[in-house]
Coordinates of C-alpha atoms in Angstrom, one line a residue:
M270 CA 7.9 17.3 15.5
A271 CA 10.4 16.7 12.7
E272 CA 10.2 12.9 13.2
L273 CA 6.4 13.0 13.1
V274 CA 6.4 14.9 9.8
A275 CA 9.0 12.4 8.4
A276 CA 6.6 9.6 9.4
F277 CA 3.8 11.3 7.6
L278 CA 6.0 11.7 4.5
F279 CA 6.9 8.0 4.6
I280 CA 3.3 7.0 4.8
G281 CA 2.8 8.7 1.5
V282 CA 5.8 6.9 0.0
V283 CA 4.4 3.5 1.1
A284 CA 0.9 4.4 -0.2
Y285 CA 2.3 5.5 -3.6
A286 CA 4.5 2.4 -3.9
V287 CA 1.6 0.0 -3.1
L288 CA -1.2 1.8 -5.0
G289 CA 0.6 3.5 -7.8
G290 CA 3.0 0.6 -8.0
A291 CA 0.2 -1.8 -9.0
D292 CA -0.7 0.6 -11.8
F293 CA 2.9 0.7 -13.1
G294 CA 3.1 -3.1 -12.9
A295 CA -0.1 -3.4 -15.0
G296 CA 1.8 -1.5 -17.7
F297 CA 4.7 -3.9 -17.4
W298 CA 2.3 -6.9 -18.2
D299 CA 0.7 -4.8 -21.0
L300 CA 4.2 -4.5 -22.5
L301 CA 4.7 -8.3 -22.4
A302 CA 1.2 -9.3 -23.4
G303 CA 2.1 -9.9 -27.1
G304 CA 0.6 -8.8 -30.3
A305 CA -2.8 -7.2 -30.9
R306 CA -4.7 -10.5 -31.1
R307 CA -2.8 -12.6 -28.6
G308 CA -2.7 -9.8 -26.0
R309 CA -6.3 -8.6 -26.5
E310 CA -7.9 -10.3 -23.4
P311 CA -5.1 -9.5 -20.9
R312 CA -5.0 -5.9 -22.1
H313 CA -8.8 -5.6 -21.8
L314 CA -8.7 -6.8 -18.2
I315 CA -5.8 -4.3 -17.5
D316 CA -7.8 -1.5 -19.0
V317 CA -11.1 -2.0 -17.2
S318 CA -9.3 -2.6 -13.9
L319 CA -7.0 0.4 -14.2
A320 CA -9.2 3.0 -15.8
P321 CA -11.2 4.1 -12.6
V322 CA -8.3 4.5 -10.3
W323 CA -5.0 5.2 -12.1
E324 CA -5.3 9.0 -11.8
A325 CA -6.3 9.0 -8.2
N326 CA -3.3 7.0 -7.1
H327 CA -0.9 9.8 -8.2
T328 CA -2.4 11.9 -5.3
W329 CA 0.3 10.3 -3.1
L330 CA 3.1 11.5 -5.3
I331 CA 1.9 15.1 -5.1
Y332 CA 1.5 14.7 -1.3
C333 CA 5.1 13.4 -0.9
L334 CA 6.6 16.2 -3.0
V335 CA 4.7 19.0 -1.1
V336 CA 5.6 17.6 2.3
L337 CA 9.2 17.2 1.3
W338 CA 9.8 20.7 0.0
T339 CA 7.8 22.3 2.7
S340 CA 9.1 20.4 5.7
F341 CA 12.7 19.5 4.6
P342 CA 13.8 22.2 2.1
P343 CA 17.6 21.4 2.4
A344 CA 17.0 17.8 1.5
F345 CA 14.6 18.7 -1.3
A346 CA 17.2 21.1 -2.8
A347 CA 20.0 18.5 -2.5
I348 CA 17.8 15.8 -4.1
T349 CA 16.5 17.9 -7.0
T350 CA 19.9 19.4 -7.9
T351 CA 21.7 16.0 -7.9
L352 CA 19.1 13.5 -9.1
Y353 CA 17.4 15.8 -11.6
I354 CA 17.9 13.4 -14.5
P355 CA 15.9 10.4 -13.1
L356 CA 13.4 12.8 -11.6
I357 CA 12.7 14.4 -15.1
L358 CA 12.6 10.9 -16.7
A359 CA 10.1 9.7 -14.1
L360 CA 7.9 12.7 -14.4
L361 CA 8.1 12.5 -18.2
G362 CA 7.1 8.8 -17.9
I363 CA 4.1 9.7 -15.8
V364 CA 2.9 12.2 -18.4
L365 CA 3.5 9.9 -21.4
R366 CA 2.0 7.0 -19.6
G367 CA -1.3 8.8 -18.8
A368 CA -1.5 10.3 -22.3
G369 CA -0.9 6.9 -23.9
F370 CA -3.4 5.1 -21.7
A371 CA -6.1 7.7 -22.4
F372 CA -5.5 8.1 -26.1
R373 CA -5.4 4.4 -26.9
K374 CA -8.8 3.9 -25.4
A375 CA -10.2 6.7 -27.6
T376 CA -8.6 5.7 -30.9
V377 CA -10.1 3.2 -33.4
R378 CA -7.2 2.3 -35.8
T379 CA -5.0 -0.5 -34.7
E380 CA -1.8 1.3 -35.7
E381 CA -2.7 4.2 -33.4
Q382 CA -3.6 1.9 -30.6
R383 CA -0.2 0.2 -30.9
L384 CA 1.6 3.5 -30.8
Y385 CA -0.2 4.8 -27.7
G386 CA -0.1 1.4 -26.1
A387 CA 3.6 1.3 -26.5
A388 CA 4.0 4.7 -24.9
F389 CA 1.8 3.5 -21.9
A390 CA 3.7 0.3 -21.5
L391 CA 7.3 1.6 -21.8
S392 CA 6.6 4.5 -19.5
S393 CA 5.2 2.2 -17.0
V394 CA 8.5 0.5 -16.8
L395 CA 10.7 3.6 -17.0
T396 CA 9.0 5.5 -14.1
P397 CA 9.3 2.9 -11.3
Y398 CA 12.9 2.1 -12.4
C399 CA 13.8 5.8 -12.0
F400 CA 12.1 6.0 -8.6
G401 CA 14.0 2.9 -7.5
A402 CA 17.2 4.3 -8.8
I403 CA 16.6 7.5 -6.8
A404 CA 16.0 5.5 -3.7
G405 CA 19.3 3.6 -4.3
G406 CA 21.2 6.9 -4.7
L407 CA 19.8 8.3 -1.5
A408 CA 20.4 5.1 0.5
S409 CA 24.0 4.8 -0.6
G410 CA 24.8 8.4 0.4
R411 CA 25.6 9.7 -3.1
V412 CA 23.5 12.9 -2.7
P413 CA 25.7 15.5 -0.9
T414 CA 24.2 17.8 1.7
G415 CA 24.8 20.9 -0.3
G416 CA 23.3 19.4 -3.5
N417 CA 24.8 19.6 -7.0
G418 CA 26.3 16.1 -6.8
D419 CA 27.4 14.0 -9.7
A420 CA 24.4 13.9 -12.1
I421 CA 25.3 10.5 -13.5
S422 CA 27.0 8.4 -10.8
S423 CA 24.3 9.4 -8.3
W424 CA 21.8 7.2 -10.0
V425 CA 23.9 5.0 -12.2
N426 CA 25.6 2.8 -9.6
P427 CA 25.1 -0.7 -8.2
S428 CA 22.7 0.3 -5.4
S429 CA 20.6 2.4 -7.8
I430 CA 20.4 -0.3 -10.4
L431 CA 19.4 -2.8 -7.8
G432 CA 16.7 -0.4 -6.5
G433 CA 15.4 0.2 -10.0
V434 CA 15.2 -3.5 -10.9
L435 CA 13.5 -4.3 -7.6
A436 CA 11.0 -1.5 -8.1
V437 CA 10.0 -2.8 -11.5
L438 CA 9.7 -6.4 -10.2
A439 CA 7.8 -5.5 -7.1
C440 CA 5.3 -3.4 -9.2
S441 CA 4.8 -6.3 -11.6
Y442 CA 4.2 -8.7 -8.7
L443 CA 1.6 -6.4 -7.2
A444 CA -0.2 -5.9 -10.5
A445 CA -0.2 -9.6 -11.4
T446 CA -1.6 -10.5 -8.0
Y447 CA -4.4 -7.8 -8.2
L448 CA -5.2 -8.9 -11.8
T449 CA -5.4 -12.6 -10.7
V450 CA -7.9 -11.8 -8.1
E451 CA -9.9 -9.6 -10.5
A452 CA -10.0 -12.5 -13.0
L453 CA -11.3 -14.8 -10.3
H454 CA -14.0 -12.3 -9.5
R455 CA -15.0 -12.4 -13.1
D456 CA -14.9 -16.2 -13.2
D457 CA -12.5 -16.1 -16.1
Q458 CA -10.4 -19.2 -15.7
K459 CA -8.2 -18.5 -18.7
L460 CA -7.1 -15.0 -17.5
Y461 CA -6.9 -16.4 -13.9
R462 CA -4.3 -18.9 -14.9
Y463 CA -2.5 -16.4 -17.2
F464 CA -2.0 -13.8 -14.4
R465 CA -1.5 -16.3 -11.6
D466 CA 1.5 -17.9 -13.4
R467 CA 3.0 -14.5 -13.9
A468 CA 2.4 -13.4 -10.4
I469 CA 4.1 -16.5 -9.0
A470 CA 7.0 -16.0 -11.5
A471 CA 7.3 -12.3 -10.6
G472 CA 7.3 -13.1 -6.9
A473 CA 9.9 -15.8 -7.2
V474 CA 12.2 -13.5 -9.4
T475 CA 11.8 -10.6 -6.9
G476 CA 12.8 -12.9 -4.1
A477 CA 15.9 -14.1 -6.0
V478 CA 17.0 -10.6 -6.9
S479 CA 16.5 -9.5 -3.3
I480 CA 18.8 -12.3 -2.1
A481 CA 21.4 -11.4 -4.7
G482 CA 21.0 -7.8 -3.7
I483 CA 22.4 -8.6 -0.2
F484 CA 25.9 -8.9 -1.7
V485 CA 25.4 -5.7 -3.8
L486 CA 24.5 -3.7 -0.7
H487 CA 27.3 -5.2 1.4
A488 CA 29.8 -4.0 -1.2
D489 CA 28.2 -0.7 -2.3
S490 CA 26.1 0.5 0.7
P491 CA 27.6 -0.9 3.9
R492 CA 25.6 1.3 6.3
L493 CA 22.3 0.3 4.6
F494 CA 23.4 -3.4 4.7
D495 CA 24.3 -3.2 8.4
R496 CA 21.0 -1.5 9.3
L497 CA 18.9 -4.0 7.2
S498 CA 20.6 -6.9 9.0
G499 CA 20.2 -5.2 12.4
P500 CA 17.2 -3.0 13.4
A501 CA 15.3 -3.5 10.2
L502 CA 15.8 -7.3 10.1
P503 CA 12.4 -8.2 11.6
L504 CA 10.6 -6.1 8.9
V505 CA 12.7 -7.8 6.2
L506 CA 11.8 -11.2 7.5
L507 CA 8.1 -10.3 7.8
A508 CA 8.2 -9.1 4.2
A509 CA 9.6 -12.4 3.1
V510 CA 6.8 -14.2 5.0
G511 CA 4.2 -12.0 3.5
G512 CA 5.5 -12.7 0.0
L513 CA 5.4 -16.5 0.6
V514 CA 1.9 -16.2 2.0
G515 CA 0.8 -14.3 -1.0
L516 CA 2.2 -16.9 -3.4
A517 CA 0.6 -19.7 -1.4
L518 CA -2.8 -18.0 -1.5
L519 CA -2.4 -17.5 -5.3
W520 CA -1.7 -21.1 -5.7
A521 CA -4.7 -22.1 -3.5
R522 CA -7.1 -19.9 -5.6
R523 CA -7.9 -17.7 -2.6
T524 CA -9.2 -14.2 -3.0
V525 CA -9.5 -13.2 0.6
G526 CA -6.1 -11.8 1.9
T527 CA -4.2 -12.4 -1.4
R528 CA -3.9 -8.7 -2.3
V529 CA -3.3 -7.8 1.4
A530 CA -0.4 -10.2 1.6
A531 CA 1.2 -9.0 -1.6
A532 CA 0.8 -5.3 -0.7
G533 CA 1.9 -5.9 2.9
A534 CA 5.1 -7.6 1.7
V535 CA 6.0 -4.7 -0.6
A536 CA 5.1 -2.1 2.1
L537 CA 7.2 -3.9 4.7
V538 CA 10.2 -3.8 2.4
I539 CA 9.8 0.0 2.0
V540 CA 9.3 0.5 5.7
G541 CA 12.4 -1.6 6.4
W542 CA 14.4 0.7 4.0
G543 CA 13.1 3.7 6.0
V544 CA 14.1 2.2 9.3
A545 CA 17.5 1.3 7.9
Q546 CA 18.0 4.9 6.7
T547 CA 17.0 6.5 10.0
P548 CA 17.9 9.1 11.3
Y549 CA 19.3 10.4 8.0
L550 CA 17.3 11.7 5.0
L551 CA 20.2 11.3 2.6
G552 CA 21.3 7.9 3.6
T553 CA 24.5 8.5 5.5
H554 CA 24.2 12.3 6.4
L555 CA 21.8 15.2 6.9
S556 CA 19.6 14.0 9.7
I557 CA 15.9 14.6 9.9
T558 CA 16.3 17.3 12.6
E559 CA 19.0 19.1 10.6
A560 CA 17.0 19.3 7.5
A561 CA 13.7 20.2 9.2
A562 CA 11.9 23.5 8.7
P563 CA 11.0 25.7 11.8
N564 CA 8.5 24.1 14.2
S565 CA 5.8 26.6 13.2
T566 CA 6.0 25.4 9.6
L567 CA 6.0 21.7 10.7
A568 CA 3.0 22.3 12.9
V569 CA 1.1 23.7 9.9
V570 CA 2.2 20.7 7.8
V571 CA 0.9 18.2 10.4
G572 CA -2.4 20.0 10.6
V573 CA -2.8 20.1 6.8
A574 CA -1.8 16.5 6.5
V575 CA -4.3 15.4 9.1
V576 CA -7.1 17.3 7.4
A577 CA -6.1 16.1 3.9
G578 CA -6.1 12.5 5.2
L579 CA -9.6 12.9 6.6
L580 CA -10.8 14.1 3.2
I581 CA -8.7 12.0 0.8
V582 CA -8.5 8.6 2.4
P583 CA -12.3 8.1 2.7
S584 CA -12.7 9.3 -0.9
L585 CA -10.1 6.8 -2.1
V586 CA -11.8 4.0 -0.1
L587 CA -15.1 4.9 -1.7
L588 CA -13.5 5.0 -5.1
F589 CA -12.0 1.5 -4.7
R590 CA -15.2 0.1 -3.3
L591 CA -17.3 1.4 -6.2
S592 CA -14.6 0.2 -8.7
S593 CA -14.7 -3.3 -7.2
R594 CA -18.5 -3.4 -7.5
G595 CA -18.4 -2.2 -11.1
A596 CA -20.2 1.1 -10.3
V597 CA -17.3 3.2 -11.7
G598 CA -16.6 3.1 -15.4
V599 CA -19.8 1.3 -16.3
D600 CA -19.3 2.2 -20.0
D601 CA -16.5 -0.2 -20.4
R602 CA -16.2 -2.4 -17.3
P603 CA -18.4 -5.5 -17.0
F604 CA -19.6 -6.7 -13.6
R605 CA -18.4 -10.0 -12.2
D606 CA -19.6 -12.9 -14.4
G607 CA -20.6 -10.3 -17.0
V608 CA -18.2 -10.9 -19.8
T609 CA -19.9 -12.1 -22.9
E610 CA -18.7 -15.0 -25.0
G611 CA -17.9 -12.6 -27.8
E612 CA -15.6 -10.7 -25.6
R613 CA -13.7 -13.6 -24.1
G614 CA -13.8 -16.4 -26.7
S615 CA -13.0 -15.0 -30.1
G616 CA -12.1 -11.5 -29.0
E617 CA -14.8 -9.9 -31.0
G618 CA -16.2 -6.8 -29.5
M619 CA -12.9 -6.0 -27.8
T620 CA -11.5 -2.5 -27.9
Q621 CA -7.9 -3.5 -27.7
G622 CA -6.2 -3.9 -31.0
D623 CA -9.5 -4.2 -32.9
G624 CA -10.4 -1.3 -35.1
S625 CA -13.6 -2.8 -36.5
A626 CA -16.9 -0.9 -36.4
A627 CA -18.4 -3.8 -34.4
G628 CA -15.8 -3.3 -31.6
K629 CA -16.5 0.4 -31.5
A630 CA -20.2 -0.1 -31.4
D631 CA -19.9 -2.7 -28.6
R632 CA -17.7 -0.4 -26.6
G633 CA -20.0 2.6 -27.0
S634 CA -23.3 0.8 -26.3
G635 CA -22.1 -1.0 -23.2
A636 CA -23.7 -4.3 -24.6
A637 CA -20.9 -6.2 -22.9
L638 CA -22.2 -5.3 -19.5
T639 CA -24.3 -8.4 -19.0
K640 CA -25.3 -10.8 -16.3
G641 CA -24.9 -14.4 -17.2
T642 CA -25.3 -18.0 -16.0
R643 CA -22.6 -20.6 -16.1
D644 CA -22.9 -23.7 -18.2
T645 CA -21.9 -27.0 -16.5
G646 CA -19.9 -28.0 -19.5
A647 CA -16.2 -27.5 -20.1
K648 CA -16.6 -24.0 -21.5
T649 CA -18.3 -21.1 -19.7
A650 CA -21.1 -19.5 -21.8
R651 CA -23.1 -16.4 -21.1
T652 CA -26.7 -17.3 -22.0
A653 CA -28.5 -14.1 -21.0
A654 CA -27.5 -10.5 -21.9
V655 CA -29.2 -8.0 -19.6
P656 CA -28.0 -4.5 -20.0
L657 CA -26.8 -2.8 -16.8
D658 CA -28.9 0.2 -15.8
P659 CA -26.6 2.9 -14.4
A660 CA -29.5 4.4 -12.5
T661 CA -29.8 1.2 -10.6
V662 CA -26.1 1.4 -9.6
R663 CA -26.4 5.0 -8.5
S664 CA -29.4 4.2 -6.4
R665 CA -27.7 1.6 -4.2
P666 CA -27.6 2.8 -0.6
H667 CA -24.3 3.3 1.1
R668 CA -24.3 2.7 4.8
W669 CA -21.7 5.1 6.1
V670 CA -23.0 5.6 9.6
P671 CA -21.0 2.7 11.1
Y672 CA -17.9 3.8 9.2
A673 CA -18.3 7.4 10.6
L674 CA -18.8 6.1 14.1
C675 CA -15.8 3.8 14.0
A676 CA -13.7 6.6 12.5
G677 CA -14.7 8.9 15.3
A678 CA -14.0 6.3 18.0
V679 CA -10.6 5.5 16.5
T680 CA -9.7 9.2 16.2
A681 CA -10.6 9.7 19.9
T682 CA -8.4 6.6 20.8
A683 CA -5.5 8.0 18.8
V684 CA -5.8 11.4 20.4
A685 CA -6.0 10.0 23.9
G686 CA -3.0 7.7 23.4
A687 CA -0.9 10.5 21.8
R688 CA -1.6 12.9 24.7
A689 CA -0.3 10.3 27.2
T690 CA 2.7 9.3 25.1
R691 CA 5.9 11.0 26.1
P692 CA 8.8 9.5 24.2
D693 CA 11.0 12.5 24.9
A694 CA 10.6 12.2 28.7
R695 CA 13.9 11.8 30.6
W696 CA 12.9 8.6 32.4
Y697 CA 12.0 7.0 29.1
R698 CA 15.2 8.0 27.4
E699 CA 17.1 6.4 30.4
L700 CA 15.4 3.0 29.9
N701 CA 17.6 0.2 28.7
T702 CA 15.8 -0.7 25.4
P703 CA 16.6 -3.5 23.0
D704 CA 18.5 -2.9 19.7
W705 CA 15.5 -4.0 17.7
Q706 CA 13.3 -1.2 19.0
P707 CA 12.1 1.0 16.1
P708 CA 13.0 4.7 16.2
P709 CA 10.3 7.0 17.7
W710 CA 9.0 8.3 14.3
A711 CA 8.3 4.7 13.2
F712 CA 5.5 4.3 15.7
G713 CA 3.5 7.1 14.2
A714 CA 4.2 5.8 10.7
V715 CA 2.8 2.4 11.6
W716 CA -0.1 3.4 13.9
T717 CA -1.6 5.8 11.4
P718 CA -2.5 3.2 8.8
L719 CA -3.3 0.7 11.6
Y720 CA -5.9 3.0 13.1
A721 CA -7.4 3.5 9.6
S722 CA -7.6 -0.2 9.2
I723 CA -9.5 -0.5 12.5
A724 CA -12.0 2.0 11.3
V725 CA -12.5 0.3 7.9
A726 CA -12.8 -3.2 9.4
G727 CA -15.1 -1.9 12.2
G728 CA -17.5 -0.2 9.7
R729 CA -17.5 -3.2 7.4
A730 CA -18.2 -5.7 10.2
L731 CA -20.9 -3.6 11.8
N732 CA -22.6 -3.2 8.5
A733 CA -22.6 -7.0 8.0
A734 CA -23.8 -7.8 11.6
R735 CA -27.4 -7.7 12.7
G736 CA -29.3 -7.4 16.0
P737 CA -27.6 -8.7 19.1
R738 CA -24.6 -9.7 17.2
R739 CA -24.0 -6.1 16.1
K740 CA -24.3 -4.9 19.7
A741 CA -21.9 -7.5 20.9
L742 CA -19.5 -6.6 18.1
A743 CA -19.7 -2.9 18.9
G744 CA -19.0 -3.6 22.6
E745 CA -15.9 -5.7 21.6
F746 CA -14.6 -2.9 19.5
A747 CA -15.2 -0.4 22.3
A748 CA -13.4 -2.5 24.8
N749 CA -10.5 -3.1 22.4
L750 CA -10.1 0.7 21.8
A751 CA -10.2 1.4 25.5
L752 CA -7.4 -1.0 26.1
N753 CA -5.5 0.5 23.2
A754 CA -5.7 4.0 24.7
G755 CA -5.1 2.7 28.2
W756 CA -1.7 1.2 27.4
S757 CA -0.1 4.7 26.8
N758 CA -1.5 5.9 30.2
L759 CA -0.2 2.8 32.0
F760 CA 3.3 2.9 30.4
F761 CA 3.9 6.7 30.2
R762 CA 1.7 8.4 32.7
L763 CA 2.4 5.8 35.5
R764 CA 5.9 5.4 34.1
S765 CA 5.6 1.7 34.7
P766 CA 6.7 -0.7 31.9
L767 CA 5.3 -3.6 34.0
A768 CA 1.9 -2.0 34.1
G769 CA 2.2 -1.4 30.4
L770 CA 3.1 -5.1 29.8
A771 CA -0.1 -6.1 31.7
G772 CA -2.1 -3.7 29.6
T773 CA -0.7 -4.9 26.3
L774 CA -1.3 -8.6 27.3
L775 CA -5.0 -7.7 27.9
L776 CA -5.0 -6.0 24.5
D777 CA -3.6 -9.1 22.8
A778 CA -6.4 -11.2 24.4
S779 CA -8.9 -8.7 23.3
N780 CA -7.5 -8.8 19.7
V781 CA -8.0 -12.6 19.6
R782 CA -11.6 -12.3 20.8
L783 CA -12.2 -9.4 18.3
L784 CA -10.7 -11.3 15.4
A785 CA -12.8 -14.4 16.2
R786 CA -16.0 -12.4 16.5
V787 CA -15.3 -10.3 13.3
A788 CA -14.4 -13.4 11.3
R789 CA -17.8 -15.0 12.1
T790 CA -19.4 -11.9 10.6
D791 CA -17.1 -10.8 7.8
R792 CA -13.8 -12.6 6.9
K793 CA -12.5 -9.7 4.8
A794 CA -12.8 -7.4 7.8
A795 CA -10.9 -9.9 9.9
V796 CA -8.1 -10.0 7.4
V797 CA -7.9 -6.2 7.5
L798 CA -7.4 -6.4 11.3
L799 CA -4.6 -8.9 11.1
P800 CA -1.8 -6.3 10.8
Y801 CA -3.1 -4.5 13.8
A802 CA -3.1 -7.7 15.9
A803 CA 0.4 -8.6 14.6
W804 CA 1.8 -5.2 15.6
C805 CA 0.3 -5.4 19.0
A806 CA 2.0 -8.8 19.5
Y807 CA 5.3 -7.2 18.4
A808 CA 4.7 -4.3 20.9
T809 CA 4.1 -6.9 23.7
C810 CA 7.5 -8.5 22.9
L811 CA 9.1 -5.1 23.0
N812 CA 7.4 -4.2 26.2
A813 CA 8.4 -7.5 27.8
S814 CA 12.1 -6.9 26.8
I815 CA 12.0 -3.5 28.3
V816 CA 10.7 -4.9 31.6
A817 CA 13.4 -7.6 31.6
R818 CA 16.2 -5.1 31.0
N819 CA 15.0 -2.6 33.7
H820 CA 14.7 -4.5 37.0
E821 CA 15.4 -1.6 39.4
P822 CA 12.7 1.1 39.9
R823 CA 13.2 4.3 38.1
H824 CA 13.2 7.8 39.5
R825 CA 9.6 9.0 39.8
G826 CA 9.5 12.8 39.2
P827 CA 6.9 14.9 37.6
A828 CA 5.1 13.4 34.6
G829 CA 6.8 15.7 32.2
S830 CA 10.3 15.0 33.3

């Protein structure tokens, strides 16, 4: 139970790093955008991209804090009484960042906008650095079990400095990638090149610092180094591949999969850190089971986390979908291809760094929300200015039935698989497993977002399909989920790794068929399914290794033994 709750906690950490990290990275590029006139267009794109979602992304931080202090109170006490300085700085940065971002959009005078903009930008760098420094202090074992450790050296040390720098760089890479895709969606070639160059540079610098960090960890955090080069090595290599794929997609002007590759690379780095730190919460001491609250408390936390996930995740998905369509923040966010020449060319009508009455009037009336046609000449011109009717946006139908059906089917599959899975059974513990097998809690941490991705991809693909193709696609998803749930029964209930291997090979074949069928209907949905297929392939290799290492038949007792 304690490991399951730790997995839920780590899911929140990954989600906050990927979603909130992109917000912090946008503030980093805001800081480096230049003066009021030169940085007007990049800051405007940052504003309209960030405004609808930045508050919602902090939900994951609250989630992590609540789960930590409720489920692992000794660890929470040790962390807060030792690392209170970076924690206070990070929380102060979050408050100042939000206030600066909100106030600079409401002010008219250029001087005030510069003041609030500086608070937003500087806090966006301070906060991720502090979080990275906290991670470095934990990983290097500088937080004692009893708490009240050294308030300075616990976060001012080589591992913490490396963690802080990598956090800032990773956030900047994520944000630049997201903004590059957003500029492409708006058909703004100037901003596309602007943020693409910065995304590539940030990715390259992040990779270089990561390589240099190997020597830092070898000298300052030997256990973390050994674990990263051992059990967590496949995740580290996959993160490197994801980063390279993301850079290649940026260079090739691709929008499909670019953000997924960038976010996946960052997420894999964080998951690798979690695997390397297992089974300890404080890096080198205080294991998960030692710090856990009573099982009754943990059971309540699991129930609340599941219910909260069912309520929050669909809400966030809806928010991001509406934001990408331009249906959120219609007062200041133009649709794709809806930026007027006055906005993009001369900068007139912008709200960033322009205190003129014309800029204020343009922001208030929403005149910049236009549809346009593209000229065939060298410059892009907007020839028609049709105001957006918010009532039209609100009246667009949302087809949620396929999403609800897919979510229900995926939930049933997860429950069926979880009921059959018995990682604590004696016969399973006696198996000869490879060194690169993840800890038991990691499977829950990985499968939860993978199941969510199946539901999202299934709902999207079924919405895009029509007639016989939709029926065939639904049948393919049903067959795949049946094979998914069947593997747990073959492996654990029959206690047969060989039968499990046969089941997972069938699942891999089904994944290939499913990806091909979904790609013909909706390529974005197929991209969402790629991590699921990749994890199943990894599970096949793991299952095959277990079969090869355990030739002789095992004792067959009761299923619960």
